[in-house]
mmCIF file of C-alpha atoms in Angstrom:
data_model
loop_
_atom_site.group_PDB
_atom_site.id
_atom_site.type_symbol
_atom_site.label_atom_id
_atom_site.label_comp_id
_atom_site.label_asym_id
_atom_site.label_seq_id
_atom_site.Cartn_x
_atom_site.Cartn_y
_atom_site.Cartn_z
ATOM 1 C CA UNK A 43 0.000 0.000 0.000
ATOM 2 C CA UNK A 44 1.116 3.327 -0.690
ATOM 3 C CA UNK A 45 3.819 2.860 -3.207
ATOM 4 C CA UNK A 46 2.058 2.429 -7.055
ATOM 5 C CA UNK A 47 -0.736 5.092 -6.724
ATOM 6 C CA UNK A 48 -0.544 8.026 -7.995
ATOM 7 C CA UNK A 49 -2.954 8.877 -5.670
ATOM 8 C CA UNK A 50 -5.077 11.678 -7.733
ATOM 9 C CA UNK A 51 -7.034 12.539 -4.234
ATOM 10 C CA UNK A 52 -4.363 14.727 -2.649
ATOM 11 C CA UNK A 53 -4.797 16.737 -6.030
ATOM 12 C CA UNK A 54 -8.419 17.712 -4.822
ATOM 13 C CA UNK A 55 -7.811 17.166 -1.076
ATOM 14 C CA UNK A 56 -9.418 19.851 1.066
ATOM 15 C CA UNK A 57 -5.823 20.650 2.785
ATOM 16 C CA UNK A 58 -5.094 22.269 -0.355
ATOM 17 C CA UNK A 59 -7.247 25.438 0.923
ATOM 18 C CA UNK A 60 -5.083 25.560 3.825
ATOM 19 C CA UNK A 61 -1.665 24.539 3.475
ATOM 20 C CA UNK A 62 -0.636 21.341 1.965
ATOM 21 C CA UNK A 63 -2.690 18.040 1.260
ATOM 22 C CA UNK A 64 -2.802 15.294 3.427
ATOM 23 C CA UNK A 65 0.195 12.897 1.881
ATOM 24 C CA UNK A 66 -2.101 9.309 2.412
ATOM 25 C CA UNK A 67 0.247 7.400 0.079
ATOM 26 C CA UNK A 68 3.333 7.563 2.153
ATOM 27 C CA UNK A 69 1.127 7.756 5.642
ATOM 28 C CA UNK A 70 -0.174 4.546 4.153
ATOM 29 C CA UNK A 71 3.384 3.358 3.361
ATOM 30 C CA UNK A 72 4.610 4.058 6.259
ATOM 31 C CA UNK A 73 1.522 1.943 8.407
ATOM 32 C CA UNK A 74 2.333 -1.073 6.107
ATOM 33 C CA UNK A 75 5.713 -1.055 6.463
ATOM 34 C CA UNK A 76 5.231 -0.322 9.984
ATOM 35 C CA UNK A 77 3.192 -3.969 9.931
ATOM 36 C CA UNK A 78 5.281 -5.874 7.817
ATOM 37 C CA UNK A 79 8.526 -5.095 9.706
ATOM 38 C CA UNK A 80 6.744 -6.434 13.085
ATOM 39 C CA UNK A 81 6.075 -9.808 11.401
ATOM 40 C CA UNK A 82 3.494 -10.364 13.248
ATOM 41 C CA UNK A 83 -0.490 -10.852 11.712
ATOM 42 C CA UNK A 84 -3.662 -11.068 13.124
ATOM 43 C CA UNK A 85 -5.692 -13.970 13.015
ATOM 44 C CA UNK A 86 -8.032 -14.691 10.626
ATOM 45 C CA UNK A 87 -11.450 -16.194 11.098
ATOM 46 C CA UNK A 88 -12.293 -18.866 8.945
ATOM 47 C CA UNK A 89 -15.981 -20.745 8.299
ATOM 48 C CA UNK A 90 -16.066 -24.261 8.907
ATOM 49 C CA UNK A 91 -15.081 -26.483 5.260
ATOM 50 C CA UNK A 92 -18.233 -26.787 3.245
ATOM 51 C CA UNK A 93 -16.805 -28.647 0.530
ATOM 52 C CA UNK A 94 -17.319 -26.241 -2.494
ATOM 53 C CA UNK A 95 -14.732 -25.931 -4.632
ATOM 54 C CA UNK A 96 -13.789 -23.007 -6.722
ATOM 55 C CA UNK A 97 -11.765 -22.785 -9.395
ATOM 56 C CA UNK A 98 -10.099 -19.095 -10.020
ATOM 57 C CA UNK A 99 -8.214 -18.242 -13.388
ATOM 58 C CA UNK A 100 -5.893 -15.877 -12.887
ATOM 59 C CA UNK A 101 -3.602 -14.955 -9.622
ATOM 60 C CA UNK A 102 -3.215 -11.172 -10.401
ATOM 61 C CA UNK A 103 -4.320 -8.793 -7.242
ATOM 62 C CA UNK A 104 -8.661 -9.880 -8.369
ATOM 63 C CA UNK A 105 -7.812 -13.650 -8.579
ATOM 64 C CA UNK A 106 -5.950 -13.354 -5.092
ATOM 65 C CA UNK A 107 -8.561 -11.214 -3.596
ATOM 66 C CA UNK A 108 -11.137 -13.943 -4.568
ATOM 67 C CA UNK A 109 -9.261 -16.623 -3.062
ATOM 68 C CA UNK A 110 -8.868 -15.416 0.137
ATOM 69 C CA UNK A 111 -12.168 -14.154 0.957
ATOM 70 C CA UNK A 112 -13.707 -17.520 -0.792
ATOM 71 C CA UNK A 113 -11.491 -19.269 1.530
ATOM 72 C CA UNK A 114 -12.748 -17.346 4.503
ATOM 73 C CA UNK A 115 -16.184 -18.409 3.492
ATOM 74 C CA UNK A 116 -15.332 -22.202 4.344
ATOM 75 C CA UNK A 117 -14.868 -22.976 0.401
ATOM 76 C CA UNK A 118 -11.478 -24.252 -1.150
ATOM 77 C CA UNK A 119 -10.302 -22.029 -4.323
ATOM 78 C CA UNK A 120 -7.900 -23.399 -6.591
ATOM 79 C CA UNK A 121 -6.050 -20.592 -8.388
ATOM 80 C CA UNK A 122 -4.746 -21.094 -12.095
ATOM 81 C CA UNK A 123 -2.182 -19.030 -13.179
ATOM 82 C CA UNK A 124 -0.019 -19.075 -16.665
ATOM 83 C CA UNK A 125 2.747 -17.332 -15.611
ATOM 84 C CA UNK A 126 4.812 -18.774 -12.924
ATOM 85 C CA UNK A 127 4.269 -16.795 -10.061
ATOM 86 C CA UNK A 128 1.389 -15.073 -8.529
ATOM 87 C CA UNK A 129 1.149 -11.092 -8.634
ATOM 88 C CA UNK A 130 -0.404 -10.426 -12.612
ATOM 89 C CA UNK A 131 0.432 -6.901 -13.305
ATOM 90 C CA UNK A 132 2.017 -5.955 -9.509
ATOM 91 C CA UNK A 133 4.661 -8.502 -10.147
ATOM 92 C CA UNK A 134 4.779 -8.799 -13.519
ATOM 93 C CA UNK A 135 4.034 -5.012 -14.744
ATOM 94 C CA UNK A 136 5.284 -3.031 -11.753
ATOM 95 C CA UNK A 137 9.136 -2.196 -11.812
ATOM 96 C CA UNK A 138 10.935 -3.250 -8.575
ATOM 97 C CA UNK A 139 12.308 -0.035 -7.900
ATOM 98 C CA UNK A 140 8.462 0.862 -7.763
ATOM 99 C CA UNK A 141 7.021 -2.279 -5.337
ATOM 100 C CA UNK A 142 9.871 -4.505 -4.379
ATOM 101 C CA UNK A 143 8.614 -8.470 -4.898
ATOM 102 C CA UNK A 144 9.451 -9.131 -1.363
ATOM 103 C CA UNK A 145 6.910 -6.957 -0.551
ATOM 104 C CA UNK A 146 4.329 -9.114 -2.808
#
């Protein structure tokens, strides 16, 4: 969070009128970061199994997304992917300079 954005809401942001607007993209960098560094995550609650299974084409950021809140559901998503790592366009499209892969 807060490093491919070019977050086009501080443009119109309401601080403008008064000094300077709100930077969210590196306060948002900087709680992520903040997260990641600690290494520690919260738990997640999960439904009980119900023995659906979902199959998901594609393991850009939408095919990821799916998964994980499919999975939180109680189903079991099976993610296929061509290329041979997850990410799509963040890892694939996105120059490391601009979102490091060990942050994917």
């Amino acid at each position: 969070m807060g490093r491919v954005c070019p977050a086009p809401c501080e443009d119109v942001c309401r601080r403008n009128d008064v000094d300077e607007p709100v930077n969210i993209n590196n306060l948002k960098r900087f709680v992520a970061d903040l997260e990641y560094n600690k290494g520690q995550h919260l738990p997640v609650f999960v439904h009980p199994d119900t023995g659906h299974k979902v199959a998901i084409i594609g393991g850009g950021p939408a095919g990821l997304t799916c998964a994980y809140y499919l999975r939180r559901l109680g189903h079991s998503p099976t993610i296929f992917e061509r290329m041979p790592e997850l990410g799509g366009a963040m890892r694939y499209g996105i120059p490391e300079y601009r979102l490091p892969k060990k942050i994917l």
